[in-house]
Short mmCIF file of C-alpha atoms and ligand atoms in Angstrom, two decimals:
data_model
loop_
_atom_site.label_atom_id
_atom_site.label_comp_id
_atom_site.label_asym_id
_atom_site.label_seq_id
_atom_site.Cartn_x
_atom_site.Cartn_y
_atom_site.Cartn_z
CA MET A 1376 92.51 124.87 116.25
CA THR A 1377 93.64 121.64 114.55
CA GLN A 1378 97.35 121.06 114.55
CA PHE A 1379 98.15 117.46 113.71
CA GLY A 1380 101.73 118.24 112.67
CA ILE A 1381 102.62 120.25 115.77
CA ASP A 1382 101.08 117.68 118.14
CA PHE A 1383 102.91 114.85 116.39
CA GLN A 1384 106.20 116.76 116.42
CA LEU A 1385 105.86 117.45 120.13
CA LYS A 1386 105.23 113.80 120.95
CA VAL A 1387 108.38 112.87 119.07
CA TYR A 1388 110.51 115.58 120.70
CA THR A 1389 109.29 114.65 124.18
CA LYS A 1390 109.46 110.90 123.49
CA THR A 1391 105.94 110.55 124.85
CA ASP A 1392 104.61 108.49 121.96
CA SER A 1393 104.49 104.72 122.07
CA ASP A 1394 106.25 104.45 118.71
CA SER A 1395 109.42 106.35 119.56
CA ASP A 1396 111.43 103.25 118.65
CA MET A 1397 110.50 103.69 115.00
CA PRO A 1398 112.41 105.49 112.25
CA ILE A 1399 111.58 109.07 111.37
CA SER A 1400 113.08 109.74 107.98
CA LEU A 1401 112.08 107.83 104.88
CA GLU A 1402 115.75 107.01 104.33
CA SER A 1403 115.87 105.29 107.74
CA TRP A 1404 112.74 103.24 106.99
CA ARG A 1405 114.33 102.27 103.69
CA SER A 1406 117.69 101.27 105.14
CA GLU A 1407 116.05 99.29 107.96
CA ALA A 1408 113.88 97.49 105.41
CA ARG A 1409 116.95 96.68 103.32
CA LYS A 1410 118.57 95.00 106.32
CA LEU A 1411 115.50 92.84 106.91
CA LEU A 1412 114.71 91.69 103.38
CA LYS A 1413 116.63 89.20 101.27
CA ASP A 1414 117.95 90.27 97.85
CA GLY A 1415 114.99 88.78 95.93
CA PRO A 1416 112.14 90.59 97.71
CA TRP A 1417 114.21 93.74 98.10
CA GLY A 1418 115.01 93.87 94.37
CA TYR A 1419 111.34 93.24 93.57
CA ILE A 1420 110.22 96.25 95.61
CA GLU A 1421 113.08 98.55 94.82
CA GLY A 1422 113.77 97.65 91.21
CA ALA A 1423 112.45 99.42 88.15
CA ALA A 1424 112.61 99.01 84.38
CA GLY A 1425 115.88 99.07 82.43
CA SER A 1426 118.32 101.74 83.58
CA GLU A 1427 115.77 102.66 86.28
CA ASP A 1428 115.90 106.23 85.00
CA THR A 1429 112.11 106.71 85.08
CA MET A 1430 112.09 105.88 88.78
CA ARG A 1431 114.84 108.42 89.45
CA GLU A 1432 113.21 110.98 87.15
CA ASN A 1433 109.92 110.64 89.07
CA ILE A 1434 111.76 111.83 92.16
CA ARG A 1435 113.99 114.41 90.42
CA ALA A 1436 110.95 116.07 88.84
CA PHE A 1437 109.72 117.22 92.25
CA SER A 1438 112.77 119.41 92.73
CA ARG A 1439 112.01 121.25 89.46
CA TYR A 1440 108.64 122.34 90.87
CA ARG A 1441 109.08 124.83 93.70
CA ILE A 1442 106.63 126.14 96.28
CA ARG A 1443 105.99 129.88 96.68
CA PRO A 1444 105.24 130.23 100.39
CA ARG A 1445 102.90 133.05 101.47
CA TYR A 1446 103.01 134.54 104.94
CA LEU A 1447 100.83 136.26 107.52
CA HIS A 1448 97.74 134.22 106.79
CA ASP A 1449 95.88 132.74 109.75
CA VAL A 1450 96.73 129.04 109.54
CA ASP A 1451 95.67 127.98 113.00
CA ASP A 1452 92.82 125.73 111.94
CA ARG A 1453 94.00 123.31 109.33
CA ASN A 1454 92.78 120.12 107.82
CA GLN A 1455 93.98 117.98 104.95
CA SER A 1456 90.76 116.18 104.21
CA ILE A 1457 89.59 115.30 100.71
CA THR A 1458 86.39 113.93 99.24
CA LEU A 1459 86.47 111.17 96.63
CA PHE A 1460 83.37 109.69 95.03
CA GLY A 1461 81.22 111.28 97.71
CA LYS A 1462 83.27 110.05 100.69
CA LYS A 1463 85.34 112.19 102.99
CA TYR A 1464 88.83 111.13 104.10
CA ASP A 1465 91.06 112.72 106.76
CA SER A 1466 94.06 113.01 104.48
CA PRO A 1467 94.80 112.97 100.75
CA PHE A 1468 96.69 109.67 100.99
CA ILE A 1469 95.61 106.38 99.46
CA ILE A 1470 97.37 103.04 99.86
CA ALA A 1471 98.54 102.07 96.35
CA PRO A 1472 98.05 98.56 95.01
CA ILE A 1473 101.24 96.61 95.64
CA GLY A 1474 101.18 92.94 94.74
CA VAL A 1475 102.59 89.96 96.62
CA GLN A 1476 102.92 91.55 100.04
CA SER A 1477 103.72 88.18 101.61
CA ILE A 1478 107.30 88.78 100.44
CA ILE A 1479 107.48 91.97 102.52
CA HIS A 1480 106.00 90.91 105.87
CA LYS A 1481 104.35 87.80 107.27
CA ASP A 1482 101.05 89.68 107.76
CA ALA A 1483 101.01 90.58 104.06
CA GLU A 1484 97.90 92.53 102.92
CA TYR A 1485 96.30 92.18 106.36
CA ALA A 1486 98.92 94.67 107.56
CA SER A 1487 98.43 97.28 104.84
CA ALA A 1488 94.64 96.96 104.72
CA GLY A 1489 94.55 97.18 108.53
CA ALA A 1490 96.64 100.35 108.48
CA ALA A 1491 94.42 101.92 105.82
CA ALA A 1492 91.31 101.02 107.86
CA SER A 1493 92.65 102.55 111.07
CA LEU A 1494 93.85 105.68 109.25
CA ASN A 1495 90.60 106.16 107.26
CA MET A 1496 92.40 105.94 103.91
CA PRO A 1497 91.16 104.17 100.81
CA TYR A 1498 92.96 100.86 100.33
CA ILE A 1499 93.63 99.43 96.87
CA LEU A 1500 94.01 95.65 96.80
CA SER A 1501 96.11 94.31 93.93
CA THR A 1502 94.97 91.62 91.50
CA VAL A 1503 98.12 89.76 92.53
CA SER A 1504 97.63 90.06 96.28
CA SER A 1505 98.73 87.30 98.64
CA VAL A 1506 95.36 87.45 100.43
CA SER A 1507 92.09 87.14 98.54
CA ILE A 1508 89.47 89.81 97.84
CA GLU A 1509 87.02 88.14 100.24
CA GLU A 1510 89.49 87.56 103.07
CA ILE A 1511 90.40 91.25 103.17
CA ALA A 1512 86.72 92.23 103.00
CA LYS A 1513 85.87 89.84 105.83
CA THR A 1514 88.68 91.15 108.04
CA TYR A 1515 87.99 94.84 107.39
CA PRO A 1516 84.28 95.00 106.51
CA ASP A 1517 83.78 98.68 107.31
CA SER A 1518 86.76 100.33 105.67
CA ASP A 1519 86.93 101.67 102.12
CA LYS A 1520 88.52 99.19 99.76
CA TRP A 1521 89.08 99.44 96.03
CA PHE A 1522 90.02 96.50 93.84
CA GLN A 1523 92.78 96.85 91.24
CA LEU A 1524 92.36 94.72 88.14
CA TYR A 1525 95.07 93.76 85.70
CA PRO A 1526 93.41 93.25 82.32
CA GLY A 1527 94.05 89.57 81.69
CA ARG A 1528 93.57 87.18 78.80
CA ASP A 1529 90.42 85.51 80.12
CA GLU A 1530 87.40 87.78 80.16
CA ASN A 1531 85.46 85.37 82.38
CA VAL A 1532 88.16 85.49 85.05
CA MET A 1533 88.32 89.29 84.92
CA LYS A 1534 84.56 89.64 85.12
CA SER A 1535 84.41 87.17 87.96
CA MET A 1536 86.97 89.17 89.95
CA VAL A 1537 85.11 92.44 89.38
CA LYS A 1538 81.88 90.80 90.56
CA ARG A 1539 83.62 89.27 93.59
CA ALA A 1540 84.93 92.71 94.57
CA GLU A 1541 81.49 94.26 94.11
CA ARG A 1542 79.78 91.51 96.12
CA SER A 1543 82.36 91.79 98.91
CA GLY A 1544 81.65 95.49 99.37
CA TYR A 1545 84.59 97.11 97.58
CA ASN A 1546 83.89 100.72 96.61
CA ALA A 1547 85.72 101.13 93.29
CA ILE A 1548 87.53 99.24 90.54
CA VAL A 1549 90.98 100.37 89.39
CA VAL A 1550 92.06 99.07 85.99
CA THR A 1551 95.83 99.23 85.57
CA VAL A 1552 96.65 99.78 81.90
CA ASP A 1553 100.43 100.15 81.97
CA THR A 1554 101.11 96.48 82.66
CA THR A 1555 100.06 94.36 79.73
CA MET A 1556 103.32 92.49 80.34
CA LEU A 1557 106.14 92.83 82.87
CA GLY A 1558 108.79 95.48 82.22
CA TRP A 1559 112.49 94.61 81.78
CA ARG A 1560 113.48 94.59 85.45
CA GLU A 1561 117.17 93.93 85.75
CA GLN A 1562 117.28 93.48 89.53
CA ASP A 1563 114.70 90.69 89.34
CA LEU A 1564 116.36 89.15 86.28
CA LYS A 1565 119.74 89.21 88.01
CA ASN A 1566 118.25 87.57 91.11
CA ALA A 1567 116.14 85.23 88.91
CA TYR A 1568 113.30 86.24 91.22
CA LEU A 1569 109.64 86.27 90.24
CA PRO A 1570 107.50 85.58 93.33
CA PHE A 1571 104.59 84.16 91.31
CA LEU A 1572 106.76 81.21 90.30
CA GLN A 1573 106.82 80.23 93.98
CA GLY A 1574 103.04 80.45 94.17
CA GLU A 1575 103.10 83.85 95.92
CA GLY A 1576 100.59 86.55 94.91
CA ILE A 1577 98.06 84.30 93.21
CA ALA A 1578 95.42 84.07 95.96
CA ASN A 1579 92.71 85.75 93.86
CA PHE A 1580 93.24 83.21 91.09
CA LEU A 1581 93.30 80.13 93.30
CA THR A 1582 89.96 81.23 94.78
CA ASP A 1583 88.33 82.18 91.49
CA PRO A 1584 85.73 79.74 90.10
CA GLU A 1585 86.35 80.85 86.51
CA PHE A 1586 90.10 80.43 86.86
CA LEU A 1587 89.69 77.00 88.48
CA LYS A 1588 87.61 75.89 85.47
CA ARG A 1589 90.72 76.34 83.34
CA LEU A 1590 92.67 73.75 85.35
CA ASP A 1591 92.62 69.99 84.76
CA GLU A 1592 93.68 69.30 88.33
CA ARG A 1593 93.00 71.09 91.60
CA PRO A 1594 95.79 73.50 92.63
CA GLU A 1595 96.37 71.38 95.78
CA ASP A 1596 97.20 68.45 93.52
CA ASN A 1597 99.26 70.29 90.94
CA MET A 1598 100.39 73.74 91.98
CA ASN A 1599 102.90 74.03 89.15
CA ALA A 1600 100.14 73.68 86.56
CA ALA A 1601 98.09 76.34 88.38
CA ILE A 1602 101.06 78.71 88.37
CA GLU A 1603 101.66 78.11 84.66
CA GLU A 1604 98.03 78.83 83.91
CA PHE A 1605 98.18 82.00 86.00
CA LEU A 1606 101.16 83.19 83.95
CA MET A 1607 99.12 82.56 80.77
CA VAL A 1608 96.17 84.69 81.81
CA TYR A 1609 97.04 87.37 84.34
CA VAL A 1610 98.08 90.04 81.82
CA ASN A 1611 97.11 90.63 78.21
CA PRO A 1612 99.22 92.44 75.57
CA SER A 1613 96.24 92.64 73.21
CA PHE A 1614 94.02 94.57 75.63
CA THR A 1615 92.55 97.80 74.16
CA TRP A 1616 90.12 100.56 75.10
CA ASN A 1617 87.27 98.40 73.81
CA GLY A 1618 88.21 95.86 76.46
CA PHE A 1619 88.11 98.65 79.02
CA LYS A 1620 84.65 99.63 77.81
CA LYS A 1621 83.42 96.12 78.64
CA ILE A 1622 84.87 96.23 82.14
CA ARG A 1623 83.15 99.58 82.62
CA GLN A 1624 79.84 97.92 81.74
CA TRP A 1625 80.27 95.06 84.23
CA THR A 1626 79.95 97.23 87.31
CA ARG A 1627 78.09 100.15 88.79
CA LEU A 1628 81.07 101.04 90.97
CA PRO A 1629 83.29 103.95 90.01
CA VAL A 1630 86.01 102.72 87.63
CA LEU A 1631 89.43 104.36 87.52
CA VAL A 1632 92.20 103.89 84.98
CA LYS A 1633 95.65 103.61 86.55
CA GLY A 1634 98.84 104.21 84.57
CA ILE A 1635 98.09 107.35 82.57
CA SER A 1636 101.00 109.50 81.33
CA SER A 1637 99.51 111.54 78.50
CA ILE A 1638 96.61 113.89 77.86
CA GLU A 1639 95.50 111.67 74.94
CA ASP A 1640 95.11 108.62 77.19
CA ALA A 1641 93.48 110.70 79.92
CA ASN A 1642 90.90 111.91 77.38
CA ALA A 1643 90.42 108.37 76.07
CA ALA A 1644 89.80 107.10 79.60
CA VAL A 1645 87.09 109.72 80.12
CA SER A 1646 85.51 109.06 76.75
CA TYR A 1647 85.36 105.31 77.48
CA GLY A 1648 83.53 106.00 80.72
CA ALA A 1649 86.20 106.16 83.43
CA ASP A 1650 85.20 108.00 86.59
CA GLY A 1651 88.79 108.73 87.44
CA VAL A 1652 92.37 108.41 86.24
CA ILE A 1653 95.51 107.71 88.20
CA ILE A 1654 98.43 109.54 86.68
CA SER A 1655 101.22 107.03 87.26
CA ASN A 1656 104.04 105.23 85.52
CA HIS A 1657 104.00 102.35 87.99
CA GLY A 1658 106.95 103.81 89.87
CA GLY A 1659 109.15 103.52 86.77
CA ARG A 1660 108.75 99.74 86.69
CA GLN A 1661 107.40 99.53 83.15
CA VAL A 1662 108.76 102.03 80.57
CA ASP A 1663 112.38 103.07 81.05
CA GLY A 1664 112.89 106.69 79.97
CA ALA A 1665 109.23 107.64 80.42
CA ILE A 1666 108.15 111.17 81.30
CA SER A 1667 108.05 111.76 85.06
CA SER A 1668 104.64 111.24 86.54
CA LEU A 1669 104.61 114.79 87.96
CA GLU A 1670 105.26 116.37 84.55
CA ALA A 1671 102.55 114.17 83.06
CA LEU A 1672 100.17 115.43 85.76
CA ASP A 1673 101.16 119.02 84.97
CA GLU A 1674 100.40 118.50 81.26
CA ILE A 1675 97.12 116.72 81.89
CA THR A 1676 95.70 119.23 84.35
CA GLN A 1677 96.70 122.36 82.44
CA ASN A 1678 94.05 124.57 80.80
CA GLY A 1679 91.13 123.30 82.83
CA GLY A 1680 92.24 119.66 82.91
CA ILE A 1681 89.95 116.72 82.39
CA ASN A 1682 86.46 116.04 83.56
CA CYS A 1683 86.97 113.27 86.12
CA THR A 1684 88.71 112.54 89.41
CA VAL A 1685 92.49 112.78 89.04
CA LEU A 1686 94.73 110.82 91.39
CA PHE A 1687 98.51 110.72 91.33
CA ASP A 1688 101.41 108.42 92.15
CA SER A 1689 105.03 107.63 91.37
CA GLY A 1690 107.72 109.39 93.30
CA ILE A 1691 105.90 110.74 96.35
CA ARG A 1692 108.36 110.61 99.25
CA HIS A 1693 107.64 113.70 101.34
CA GLY A 1694 104.84 116.02 102.40
CA SER A 1695 106.14 118.66 100.00
CA ASP A 1696 105.81 116.22 97.07
CA ALA A 1697 102.18 115.61 97.94
CA MET A 1698 101.58 119.34 98.26
CA LYS A 1699 103.02 120.01 94.80
CA ALA A 1700 100.95 117.28 93.14
CA LEU A 1701 97.79 118.50 94.88
CA ALA A 1702 98.54 122.07 93.81
CA LEU A 1703 98.91 120.88 90.22
CA GLY A 1704 95.42 119.46 90.35
CA ALA A 1705 95.58 115.96 91.86
CA ASP A 1706 92.53 115.10 93.98
CA GLY A 1707 94.38 112.42 95.97
CA ILE A 1708 97.80 110.84 96.30
CA LEU A 1709 98.79 107.17 96.22
CA ILE A 1710 101.70 106.03 98.35
CA GLY A 1711 103.66 103.02 97.06
CA ARG A 1712 107.21 101.96 97.90
CA PRO A 1713 107.48 104.02 101.12
CA TYR A 1714 104.77 102.00 102.85
CA CYS A 1715 106.48 98.79 101.76
CA TYR A 1716 109.62 99.88 103.62
CA ALA A 1717 107.61 100.68 106.75
CA MET A 1718 105.74 97.39 106.46
CA ALA A 1719 108.97 95.42 106.18
CA VAL A 1720 110.18 97.08 109.39
CA ALA A 1721 107.06 96.81 111.56
CA GLY A 1722 104.02 95.50 109.67
CA GLN A 1723 100.76 97.38 110.21
CA ARG A 1724 102.22 99.45 113.04
CA GLY A 1725 105.08 100.55 110.78
CA ILE A 1726 102.73 101.66 108.01
CA GLU A 1727 100.55 103.57 110.48
CA ARG A 1728 103.58 105.30 111.90
CA TYR A 1729 105.06 106.20 108.51
CA MET A 1730 101.73 107.49 107.17
CA ASN A 1731 101.26 109.63 110.28
CA GLU A 1732 104.74 111.05 109.78
CA LEU A 1733 103.79 111.92 106.22
CA LYS A 1734 100.53 113.51 107.36
CA ALA A 1735 102.37 115.54 110.00
CA GLU A 1736 104.93 116.69 107.46
CA LEU A 1737 102.21 117.71 105.00
CA ASP A 1738 100.36 119.58 107.73
CA LEU A 1739 103.43 121.64 108.66
CA GLN A 1740 104.36 122.20 105.01
CA MET A 1741 100.90 123.54 104.21
CA ALA A 1742 100.78 125.75 107.29
CA LEU A 1743 104.23 127.19 106.76
CA SER A 1744 103.38 127.95 103.13
CA GLY A 1745 100.19 129.77 104.16
CA PHE A 1746 97.43 127.23 103.50
CA ASN A 1747 94.72 125.77 105.73
CA SER A 1748 93.23 123.19 103.46
CA ILE A 1749 93.84 121.28 100.27
CA THR A 1750 91.13 123.18 98.45
CA GLU A 1751 93.25 126.34 98.85
CA LEU A 1752 96.22 124.83 96.98
CA SER A 1753 96.56 125.94 93.36
CA ARG A 1754 98.99 126.17 90.46
CA ARG A 1755 99.64 129.77 91.47
CA MET A 1756 101.77 128.54 94.40
CA ILE A 1757 104.05 126.51 92.11
CA TYR A 1758 107.08 127.82 90.25
CA LYS A 1759 108.52 125.50 87.60
CA LYS A 1760 112.23 125.94 87.16
CA PRO A 1761 113.43 126.03 83.57
CA TYR A 1762 115.67 122.98 82.88
C1 FNR B 2745 103.67 98.06 92.35
N1 FNR B 2745 102.63 98.70 91.65
C2 FNR B 2745 101.50 98.00 91.31
N2 FNR B 2745 100.48 98.62 90.64
C3 FNR B 2745 99.35 97.96 90.34
O1 FNR B 2745 98.45 98.56 89.74
N3 FNR B 2745 99.20 96.65 90.70
C4 FNR B 2745 100.17 95.96 91.38
O2 FNR B 2745 100.01 94.80 91.70
C5 FNR B 2745 101.38 96.65 91.67
N4 FNR B 2745 102.39 96.01 92.31
C6 FNR B 2745 103.53 96.70 92.68
C7 FNR B 2745 104.54 96.05 93.39
C8 FNR B 2745 105.65 96.76 93.82
C9 FNR B 2745 106.70 96.06 94.62
C10 FNR B 2745 105.76 98.14 93.52
C11 FNR B 2745 106.93 98.96 94.01
C12 FNR B 2745 104.79 98.77 92.79
C13 FNR B 2745 102.72 100.15 91.36
C14 FNR B 2745 102.20 100.98 92.53
O3 FNR B 2745 100.81 100.85 92.66
C15 FNR B 2745 102.53 102.48 92.34
O4 FNR B 2745 102.09 102.90 91.07
C16 FNR B 2745 104.03 102.74 92.45
O5 FNR B 2745 104.55 102.07 93.58
C17 FNR B 2745 104.31 104.24 92.57
O6 FNR B 2745 105.68 104.50 92.56
P1 FNR B 2745 106.52 104.83 93.88
O7 FNR B 2745 106.01 106.14 94.39
O8 FNR B 2745 106.28 103.71 94.82
O9 FNR B 2745 107.95 104.89 93.43
#
């Protein structure tokens, strides 16, 4: 009998857990985080592109997909484990790449990578992390870490970062294709806030030999010039699938494409050698008015789907959301903004607590709907409401 959700619930009801001072609902984590963060960092986390309608639509979409619960099945022995690229994880959750975590909490990526390590979840380190590839690897040598690469303008810098990740023991490369430039983010524009301009989130560049070759002076002597150079190279509007093909050839690690919203791009990713795709619209931060990520997943996985690992993000807030995406064919689920709220409130401990809440909620959701394991979830349990 494995009952993570019931055990967790009981600890909370009886106040016998050491974390009973922490919020329970996502809304409480969010409002506590809002109190702690200044307008700039808050707007950077919370903001999205243009009218922010894609971000809202990501969340609204979940209420159009309904669960058909089934009863009188024995659900006394449950687990929510998944296997990705030959490795087994205790839950379907993955820590999404979120850049510049120094603006959220003083422990920055040490907090989120530490939480992922203690929870046995894959951790995706952003290109624009505040802590370098090697530092995270050194601190958490045994946990599963993936490196997220923004396709930039300098091939040597990109290749160098991929090789650094490989050498440091990362297990996969995630190429984010929806950010060849920054979206129109009104909250950040209003606050005139771009953390990179203050030298935040550029640790991987300041430690990269190929990037340093581009500078006339050492960053210690002229940080402004280093920041300007970073802004020149870190993204690349002329990047195409042929560029992706090269990245694919630089490494033997599994390579995933993050930021897929259409069946055409999902097929392209597979044909250019991707081992996985992450259906995502970057939490609505790039294209205002884009299709919700859940509906994109539904389209992509219909009629047999595509022949690679399919991960999902953008809009996951509750256990039921995860269950719906898994039933529609996702093999794993990335968590983004919610862990930032928990991190702002209580660093690594906050993330661990929030992720355990989510795991408990998913466990109860699955059990109450009649399922013991993620492999049992299928499209059959989903009803899509007509508009
Ligand atoms: C992101 N995301 C992101 N993605 C990526 O590939 N590299 C990155 O550096 C970042 N940075 C980043 C910063 C912040 C503040 C946010 C909110 C998001 C996107 C992230 O990985 C994920 O796709 C979204 O967060 C999913 O949307 P929700 O569920 O958080 O709304």
